[in-house]
mmCIF file of C-alpha atoms in Angstrom:
data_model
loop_
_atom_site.group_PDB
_atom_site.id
_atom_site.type_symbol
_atom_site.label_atom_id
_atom_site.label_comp_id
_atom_site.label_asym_id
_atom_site.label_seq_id
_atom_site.Cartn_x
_atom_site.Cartn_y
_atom_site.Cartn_z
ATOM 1 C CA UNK A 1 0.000 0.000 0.000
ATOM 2 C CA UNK A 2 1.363 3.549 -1.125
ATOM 3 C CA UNK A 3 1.977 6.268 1.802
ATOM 4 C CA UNK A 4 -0.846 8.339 1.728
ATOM 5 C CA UNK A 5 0.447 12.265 0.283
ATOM 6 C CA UNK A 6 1.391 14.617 3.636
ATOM 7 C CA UNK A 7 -0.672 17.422 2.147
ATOM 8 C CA UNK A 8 -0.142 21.619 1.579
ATOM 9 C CA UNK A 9 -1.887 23.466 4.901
ATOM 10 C CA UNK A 10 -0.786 26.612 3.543
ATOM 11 C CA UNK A 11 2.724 28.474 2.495
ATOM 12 C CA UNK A 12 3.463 31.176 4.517
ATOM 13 C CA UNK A 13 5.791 33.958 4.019
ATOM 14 C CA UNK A 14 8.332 35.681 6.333
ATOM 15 C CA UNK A 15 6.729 37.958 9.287
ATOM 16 C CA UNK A 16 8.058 41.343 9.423
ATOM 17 C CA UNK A 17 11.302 40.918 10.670
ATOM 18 C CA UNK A 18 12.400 42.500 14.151
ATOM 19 C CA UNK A 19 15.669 42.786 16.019
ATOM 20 C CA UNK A 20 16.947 40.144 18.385
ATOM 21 C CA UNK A 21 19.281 42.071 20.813
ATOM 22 C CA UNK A 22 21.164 44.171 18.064
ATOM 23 C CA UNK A 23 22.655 41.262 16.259
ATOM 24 C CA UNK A 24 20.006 39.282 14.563
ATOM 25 C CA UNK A 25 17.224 40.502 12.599
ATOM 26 C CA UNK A 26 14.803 37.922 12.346
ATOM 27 C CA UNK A 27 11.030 36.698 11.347
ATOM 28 C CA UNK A 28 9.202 34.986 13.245
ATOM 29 C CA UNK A 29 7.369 32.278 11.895
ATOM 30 C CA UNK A 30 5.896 30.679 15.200
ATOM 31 C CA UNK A 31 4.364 31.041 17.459
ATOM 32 C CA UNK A 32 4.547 34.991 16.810
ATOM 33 C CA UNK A 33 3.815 35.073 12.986
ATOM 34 C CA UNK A 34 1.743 32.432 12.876
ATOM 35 C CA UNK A 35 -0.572 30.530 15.062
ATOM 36 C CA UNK A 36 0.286 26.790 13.712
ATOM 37 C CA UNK A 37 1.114 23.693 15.200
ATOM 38 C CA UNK A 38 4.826 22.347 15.541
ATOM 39 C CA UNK A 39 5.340 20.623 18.507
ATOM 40 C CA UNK A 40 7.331 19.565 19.316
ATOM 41 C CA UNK A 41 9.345 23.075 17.339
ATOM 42 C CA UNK A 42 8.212 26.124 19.779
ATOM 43 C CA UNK A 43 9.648 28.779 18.016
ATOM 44 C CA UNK A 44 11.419 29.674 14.618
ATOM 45 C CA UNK A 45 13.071 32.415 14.511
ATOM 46 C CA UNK A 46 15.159 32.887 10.738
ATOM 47 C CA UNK A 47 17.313 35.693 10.146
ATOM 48 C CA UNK A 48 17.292 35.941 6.201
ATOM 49 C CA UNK A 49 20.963 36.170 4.582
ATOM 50 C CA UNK A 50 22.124 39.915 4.892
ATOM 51 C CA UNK A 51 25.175 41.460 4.023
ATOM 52 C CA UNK A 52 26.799 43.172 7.291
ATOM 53 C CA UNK A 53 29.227 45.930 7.498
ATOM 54 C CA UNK A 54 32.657 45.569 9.443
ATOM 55 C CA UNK A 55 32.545 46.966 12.534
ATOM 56 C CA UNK A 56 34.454 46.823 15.979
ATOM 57 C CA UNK A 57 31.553 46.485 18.073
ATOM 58 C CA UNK A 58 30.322 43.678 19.705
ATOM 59 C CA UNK A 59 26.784 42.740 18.049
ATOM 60 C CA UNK A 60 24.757 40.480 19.617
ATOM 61 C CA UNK A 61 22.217 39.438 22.367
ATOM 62 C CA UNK A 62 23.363 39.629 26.095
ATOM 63 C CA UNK A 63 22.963 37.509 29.037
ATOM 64 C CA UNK A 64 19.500 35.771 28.993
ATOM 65 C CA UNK A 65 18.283 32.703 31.264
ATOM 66 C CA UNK A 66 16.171 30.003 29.248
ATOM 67 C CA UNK A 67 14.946 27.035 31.276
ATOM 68 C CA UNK A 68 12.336 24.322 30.361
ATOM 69 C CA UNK A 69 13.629 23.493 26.503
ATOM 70 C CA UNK A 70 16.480 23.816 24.389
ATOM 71 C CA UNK A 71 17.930 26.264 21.777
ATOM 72 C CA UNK A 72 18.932 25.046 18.286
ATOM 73 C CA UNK A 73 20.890 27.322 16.325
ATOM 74 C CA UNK A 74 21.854 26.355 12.660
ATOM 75 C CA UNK A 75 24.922 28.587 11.025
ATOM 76 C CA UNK A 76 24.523 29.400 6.802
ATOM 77 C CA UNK A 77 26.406 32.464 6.906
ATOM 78 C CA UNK A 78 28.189 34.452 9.218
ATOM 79 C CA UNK A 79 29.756 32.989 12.602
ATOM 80 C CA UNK A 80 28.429 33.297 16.133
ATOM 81 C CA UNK A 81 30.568 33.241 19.441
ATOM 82 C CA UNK A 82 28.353 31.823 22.629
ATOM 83 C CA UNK A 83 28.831 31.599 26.078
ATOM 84 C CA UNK A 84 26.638 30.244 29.058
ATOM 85 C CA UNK A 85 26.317 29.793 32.584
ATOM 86 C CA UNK A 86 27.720 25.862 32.716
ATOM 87 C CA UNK A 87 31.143 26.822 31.673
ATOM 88 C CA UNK A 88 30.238 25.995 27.956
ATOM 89 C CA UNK A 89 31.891 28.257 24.991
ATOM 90 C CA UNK A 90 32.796 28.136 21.035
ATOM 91 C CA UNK A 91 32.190 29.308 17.853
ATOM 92 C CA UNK A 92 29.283 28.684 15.332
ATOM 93 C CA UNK A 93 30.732 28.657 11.722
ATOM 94 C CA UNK A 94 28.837 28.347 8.787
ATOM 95 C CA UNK A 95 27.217 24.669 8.399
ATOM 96 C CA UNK A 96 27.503 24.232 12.262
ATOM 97 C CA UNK A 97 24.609 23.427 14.513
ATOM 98 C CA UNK A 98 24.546 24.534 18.370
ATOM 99 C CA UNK A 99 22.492 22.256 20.076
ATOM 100 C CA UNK A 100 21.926 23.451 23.645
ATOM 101 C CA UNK A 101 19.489 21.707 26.451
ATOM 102 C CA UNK A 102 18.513 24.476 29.478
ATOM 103 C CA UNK A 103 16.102 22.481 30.940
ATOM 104 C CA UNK A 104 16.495 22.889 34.510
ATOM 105 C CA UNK A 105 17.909 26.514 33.630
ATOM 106 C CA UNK A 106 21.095 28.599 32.322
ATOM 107 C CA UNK A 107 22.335 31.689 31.336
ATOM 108 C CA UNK A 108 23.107 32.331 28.201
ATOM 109 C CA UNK A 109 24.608 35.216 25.634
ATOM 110 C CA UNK A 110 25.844 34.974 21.765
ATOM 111 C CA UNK A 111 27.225 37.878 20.101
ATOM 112 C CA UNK A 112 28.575 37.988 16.029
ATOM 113 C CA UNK A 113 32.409 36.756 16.484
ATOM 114 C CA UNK A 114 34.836 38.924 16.266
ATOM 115 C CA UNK A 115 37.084 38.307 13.191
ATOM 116 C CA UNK A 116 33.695 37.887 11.172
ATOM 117 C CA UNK A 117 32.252 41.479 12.722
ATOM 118 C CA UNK A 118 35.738 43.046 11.967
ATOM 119 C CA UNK A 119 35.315 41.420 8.333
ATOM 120 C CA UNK A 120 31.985 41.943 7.811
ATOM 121 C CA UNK A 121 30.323 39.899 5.199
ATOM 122 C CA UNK A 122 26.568 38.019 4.593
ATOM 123 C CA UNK A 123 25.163 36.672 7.899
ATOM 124 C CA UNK A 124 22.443 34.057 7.583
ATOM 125 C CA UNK A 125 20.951 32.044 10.886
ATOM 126 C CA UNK A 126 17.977 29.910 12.059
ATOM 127 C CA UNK A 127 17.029 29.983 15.589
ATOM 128 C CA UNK A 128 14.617 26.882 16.863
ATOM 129 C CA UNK A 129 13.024 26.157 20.497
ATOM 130 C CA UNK A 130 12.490 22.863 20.871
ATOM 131 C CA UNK A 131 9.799 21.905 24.105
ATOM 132 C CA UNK A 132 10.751 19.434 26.139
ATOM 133 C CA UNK A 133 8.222 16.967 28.428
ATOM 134 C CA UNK A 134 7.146 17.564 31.800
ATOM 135 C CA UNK A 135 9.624 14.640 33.006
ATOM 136 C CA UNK A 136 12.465 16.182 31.435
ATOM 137 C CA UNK A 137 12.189 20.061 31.863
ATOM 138 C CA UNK A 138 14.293 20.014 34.719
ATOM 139 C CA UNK A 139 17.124 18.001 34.122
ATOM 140 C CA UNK A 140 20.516 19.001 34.118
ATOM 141 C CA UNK A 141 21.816 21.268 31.107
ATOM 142 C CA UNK A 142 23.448 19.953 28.482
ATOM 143 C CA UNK A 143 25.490 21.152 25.096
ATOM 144 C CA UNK A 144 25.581 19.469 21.926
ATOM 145 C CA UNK A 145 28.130 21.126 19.189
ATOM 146 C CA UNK A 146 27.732 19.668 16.147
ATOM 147 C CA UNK A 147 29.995 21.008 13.561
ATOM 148 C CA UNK A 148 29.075 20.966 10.026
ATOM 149 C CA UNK A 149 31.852 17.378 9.512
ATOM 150 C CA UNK A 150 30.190 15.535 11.893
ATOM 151 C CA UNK A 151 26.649 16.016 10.068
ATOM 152 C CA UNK A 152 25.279 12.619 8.911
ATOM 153 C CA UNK A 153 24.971 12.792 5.328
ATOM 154 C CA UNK A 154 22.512 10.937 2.418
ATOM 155 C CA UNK A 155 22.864 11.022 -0.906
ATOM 156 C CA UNK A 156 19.985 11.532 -3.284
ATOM 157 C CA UNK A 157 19.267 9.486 -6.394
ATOM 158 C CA UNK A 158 19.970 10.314 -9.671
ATOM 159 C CA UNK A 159 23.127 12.685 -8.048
ATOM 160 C CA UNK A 160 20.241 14.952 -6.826
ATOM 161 C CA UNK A 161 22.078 16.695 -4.007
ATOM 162 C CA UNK A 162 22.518 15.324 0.035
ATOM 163 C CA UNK A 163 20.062 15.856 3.168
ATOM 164 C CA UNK A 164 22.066 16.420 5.949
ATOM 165 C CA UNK A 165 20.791 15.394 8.892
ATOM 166 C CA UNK A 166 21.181 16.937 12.452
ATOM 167 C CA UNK A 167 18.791 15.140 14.364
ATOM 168 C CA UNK A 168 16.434 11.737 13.223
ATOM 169 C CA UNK A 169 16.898 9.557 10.298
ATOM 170 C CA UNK A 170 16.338 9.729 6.919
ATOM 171 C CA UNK A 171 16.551 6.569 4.469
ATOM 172 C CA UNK A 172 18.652 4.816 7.199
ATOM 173 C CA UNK A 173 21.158 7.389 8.390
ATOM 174 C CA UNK A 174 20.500 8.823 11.480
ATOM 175 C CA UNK A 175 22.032 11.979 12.678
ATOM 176 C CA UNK A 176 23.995 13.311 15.619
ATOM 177 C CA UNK A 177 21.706 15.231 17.694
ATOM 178 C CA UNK A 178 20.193 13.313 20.359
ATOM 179 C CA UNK A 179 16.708 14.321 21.474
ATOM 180 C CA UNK A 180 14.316 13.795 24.042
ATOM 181 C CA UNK A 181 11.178 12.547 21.734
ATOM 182 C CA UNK A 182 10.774 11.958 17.996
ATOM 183 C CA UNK A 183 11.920 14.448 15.561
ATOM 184 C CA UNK A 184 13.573 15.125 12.628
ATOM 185 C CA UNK A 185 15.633 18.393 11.693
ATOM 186 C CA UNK A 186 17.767 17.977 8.308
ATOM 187 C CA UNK A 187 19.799 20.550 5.946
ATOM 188 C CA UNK A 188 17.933 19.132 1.960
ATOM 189 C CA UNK A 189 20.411 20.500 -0.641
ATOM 190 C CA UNK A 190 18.321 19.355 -3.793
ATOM 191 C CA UNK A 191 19.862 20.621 -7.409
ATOM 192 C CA UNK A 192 18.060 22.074 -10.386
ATOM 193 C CA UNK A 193 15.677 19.795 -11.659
ATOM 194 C CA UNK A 194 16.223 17.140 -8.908
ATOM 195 C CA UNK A 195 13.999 15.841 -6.102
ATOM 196 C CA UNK A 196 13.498 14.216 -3.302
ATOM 197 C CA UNK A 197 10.974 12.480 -1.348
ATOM 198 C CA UNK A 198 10.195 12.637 2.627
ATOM 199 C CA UNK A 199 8.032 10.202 4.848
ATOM 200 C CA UNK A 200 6.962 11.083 8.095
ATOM 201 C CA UNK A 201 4.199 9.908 10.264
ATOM 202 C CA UNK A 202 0.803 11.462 9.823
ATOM 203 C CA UNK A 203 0.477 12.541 12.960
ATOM 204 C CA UNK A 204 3.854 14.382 13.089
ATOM 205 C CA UNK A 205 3.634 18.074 13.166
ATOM 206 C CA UNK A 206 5.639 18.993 9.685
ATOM 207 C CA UNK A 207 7.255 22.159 8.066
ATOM 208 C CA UNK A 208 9.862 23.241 5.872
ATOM 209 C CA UNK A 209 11.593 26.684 5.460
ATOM 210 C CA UNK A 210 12.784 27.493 2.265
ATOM 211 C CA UNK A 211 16.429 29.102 2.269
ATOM 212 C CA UNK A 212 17.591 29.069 -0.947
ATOM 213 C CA UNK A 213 16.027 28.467 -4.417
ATOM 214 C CA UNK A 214 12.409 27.507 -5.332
ATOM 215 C CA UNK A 215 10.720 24.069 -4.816
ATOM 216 C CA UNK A 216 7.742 22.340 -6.114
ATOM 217 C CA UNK A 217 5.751 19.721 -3.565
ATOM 218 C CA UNK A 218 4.007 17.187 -4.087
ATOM 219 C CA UNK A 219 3.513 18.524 -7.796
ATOM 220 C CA UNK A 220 1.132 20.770 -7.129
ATOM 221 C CA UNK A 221 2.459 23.991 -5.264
ATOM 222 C CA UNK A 222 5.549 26.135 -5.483
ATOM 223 C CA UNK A 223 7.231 28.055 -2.690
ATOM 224 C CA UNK A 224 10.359 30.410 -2.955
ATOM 225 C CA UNK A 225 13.095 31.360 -0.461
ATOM 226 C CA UNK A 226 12.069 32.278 2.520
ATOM 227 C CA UNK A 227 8.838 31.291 2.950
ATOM 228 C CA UNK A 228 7.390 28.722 5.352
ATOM 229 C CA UNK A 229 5.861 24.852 3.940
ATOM 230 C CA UNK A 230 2.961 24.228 6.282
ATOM 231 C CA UNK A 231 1.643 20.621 6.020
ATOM 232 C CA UNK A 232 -1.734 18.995 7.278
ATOM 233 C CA UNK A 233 -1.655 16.134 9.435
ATOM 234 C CA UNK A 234 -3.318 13.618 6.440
ATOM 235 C CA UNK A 235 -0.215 11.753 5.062
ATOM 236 C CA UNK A 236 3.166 10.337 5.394
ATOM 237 C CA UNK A 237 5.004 10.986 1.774
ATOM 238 C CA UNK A 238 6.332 14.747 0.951
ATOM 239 C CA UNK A 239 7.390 14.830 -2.934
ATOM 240 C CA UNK A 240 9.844 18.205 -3.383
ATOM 241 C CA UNK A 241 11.567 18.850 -6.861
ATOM 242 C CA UNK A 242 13.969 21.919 -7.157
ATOM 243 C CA UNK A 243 13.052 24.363 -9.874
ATOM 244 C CA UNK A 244 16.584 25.942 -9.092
ATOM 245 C CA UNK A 245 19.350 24.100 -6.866
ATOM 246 C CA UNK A 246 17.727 24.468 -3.468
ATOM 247 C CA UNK A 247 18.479 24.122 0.414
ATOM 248 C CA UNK A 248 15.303 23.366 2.367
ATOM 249 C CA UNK A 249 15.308 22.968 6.456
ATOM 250 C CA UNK A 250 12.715 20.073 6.932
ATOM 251 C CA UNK A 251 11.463 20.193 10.373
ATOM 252 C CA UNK A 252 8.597 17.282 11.765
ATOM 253 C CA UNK A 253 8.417 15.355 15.052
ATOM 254 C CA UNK A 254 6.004 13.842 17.190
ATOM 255 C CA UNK A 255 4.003 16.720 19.402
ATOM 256 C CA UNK A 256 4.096 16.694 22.689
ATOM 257 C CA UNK A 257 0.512 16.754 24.085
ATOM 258 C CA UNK A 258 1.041 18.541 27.338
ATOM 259 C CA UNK A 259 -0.390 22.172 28.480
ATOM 260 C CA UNK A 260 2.219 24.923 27.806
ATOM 261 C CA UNK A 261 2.737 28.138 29.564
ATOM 262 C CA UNK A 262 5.157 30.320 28.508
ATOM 263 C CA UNK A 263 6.785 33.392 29.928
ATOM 264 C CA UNK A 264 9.659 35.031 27.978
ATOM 265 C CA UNK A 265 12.186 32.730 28.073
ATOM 266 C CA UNK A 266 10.388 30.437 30.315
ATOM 267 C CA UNK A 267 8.702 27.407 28.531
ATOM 268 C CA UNK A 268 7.424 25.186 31.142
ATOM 269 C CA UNK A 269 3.340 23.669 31.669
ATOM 270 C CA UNK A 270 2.031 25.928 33.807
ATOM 271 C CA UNK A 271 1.860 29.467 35.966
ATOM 272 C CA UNK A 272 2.925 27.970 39.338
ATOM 273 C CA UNK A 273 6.574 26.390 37.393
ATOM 274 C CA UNK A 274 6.694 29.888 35.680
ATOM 275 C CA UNK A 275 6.629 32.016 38.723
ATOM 276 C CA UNK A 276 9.291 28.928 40.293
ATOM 277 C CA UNK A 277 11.527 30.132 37.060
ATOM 278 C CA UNK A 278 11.165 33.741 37.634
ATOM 279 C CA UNK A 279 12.172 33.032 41.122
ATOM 280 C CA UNK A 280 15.005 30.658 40.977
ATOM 281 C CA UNK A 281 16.377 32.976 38.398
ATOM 282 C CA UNK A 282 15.859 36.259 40.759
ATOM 283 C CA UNK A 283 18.175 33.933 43.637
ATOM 284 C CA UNK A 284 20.971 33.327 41.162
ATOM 285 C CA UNK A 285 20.002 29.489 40.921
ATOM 286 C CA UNK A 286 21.137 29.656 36.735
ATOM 287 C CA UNK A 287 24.128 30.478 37.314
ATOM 288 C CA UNK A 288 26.573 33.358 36.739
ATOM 289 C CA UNK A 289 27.562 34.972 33.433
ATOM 290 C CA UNK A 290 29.334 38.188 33.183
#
């Protein structure tokens, strides 16, 4: 029996961007922009490629606390220094992925890194938020870097491009991210004229972001760069074909059916664990960062 077709919700494009700190400019696709459902994916933040000037000063986003999910922040252009509260530290080049689990809490700051602010040049970033379950909202932090070598990769047919996975599996090869329940997160780099097919569970919340090129689906709909693949929960099989060499960032995983409350940078499942947050954070429990 054929997978049933994972079906076109809608195709929505980028949300007025807005500034992030003074570093990243960035749309909002959810839960800001637009009122869809990606659970397990909280937030997706995408700052479109831009072309920066050099400069000397430090451009970025200063110490924050996050608790109750994790940050996922994937590098096209541009490079990103980070620092948090658990003693972690490095550089995001282009290709990288930072992969980092607050849960139980941690401060946090990234700011443009310095040779690349002093150079200037295009600067090109996704931001996700990833939920996490009740059970596992407060467990320790955790830091996953992932540079862009140690990204599984998968060939397409018919030398069509590669996927590059970061977290799940696709046909067989499983990436390097570990997560906390079912999802997928891959890098598809499909050339002119090439395709590729995805299969997901019906039941998995699914979206792609285009960030370069144009793509057909399924053979029926066409979305450019920088606009947002919404799919209904009626299928398993996604059908893409580039109409110009492409890089999609395919997003799907299984939701997490639990009450969410959210407060800033607090994503936990209700009021009384938000005030907690606010509170712990108030007594210095994340940490120190300078």
């Amino acid at each position: 029996m054929e997978n049933k077709i994972k079906s076109v919700f809608s195709i929505l494009d980028a949300p007025q961007p807005h500034m992030v700190g003074d570093g990243f400019r960035v749309s909002n696709f959810f839960p800001g922009g637009y009122k869809i459902k990606m659970s397990p994916f909280f937030l997706l933040d995408y700052n479109a490629k831009v072309l920066l000037p050099p400069t000397d000063e430090l451009r970025g986003v200063g110490v924050h606390p996050h608790r109750g999910f994790e940050t996922v922040t994937i590098a096209y252009h541009g490079a990103v220094a980070h620092h948090d509260s658990a003693g972690n530290s490095g550089i995001i080049y282009p290709g990288d992925v930072q992969w980092m689990t607050a849960a139980g809490g941690i401060l946090h700051k990234e700011y443009h890194e310095k040779e690349f602010s002093a150079k200037g040049g295009p600067f090109q970033m996704v931001q996700l938020w990833v939920n996490l379950p009740a059970k596992d909202k407060m467990s320790k932090p955790k830091y996953q870097a992932i540079e862009h070598k140690d990204l599984a990769i998968a060939e397409l047919t018919d030398n069509g491009g590669e996927v590059e996975i970061i977290a799940g599996t696709y046909n067989g090869v499983t990436g390097p991210a570990t997560t906390f329940t079912p999802l997928h997160v891959y890098n598809a780099k499909i050339k002119a004229g090439k395709s590729a097919v995805f299969n997901f569970p019906a039941a998995y919340n699914t979206g792609f972001l285009v960030i370069e090129g144009e793509i057909s689906i399924n053979g029926q709909e066409n979305a450019g760069a920088s606009q947002f693949i919404y799919f209904k929960n009626d299928g398993e099989e996604i059908s893409v074909e580039a109409k110009e060499d492409s890089l999609i960032l395919v997003l799907s995983g299984e939701p997490i059916q639990e009450p969410i409350a959210q407060y800033g940078p607090f994503l936990m499942n209700n009021q009384q664990e938000i005030k907690q947050a606010i509170s712990d954070y108030n007594e210095g429990k994340f940490g120190y960062l300078e």
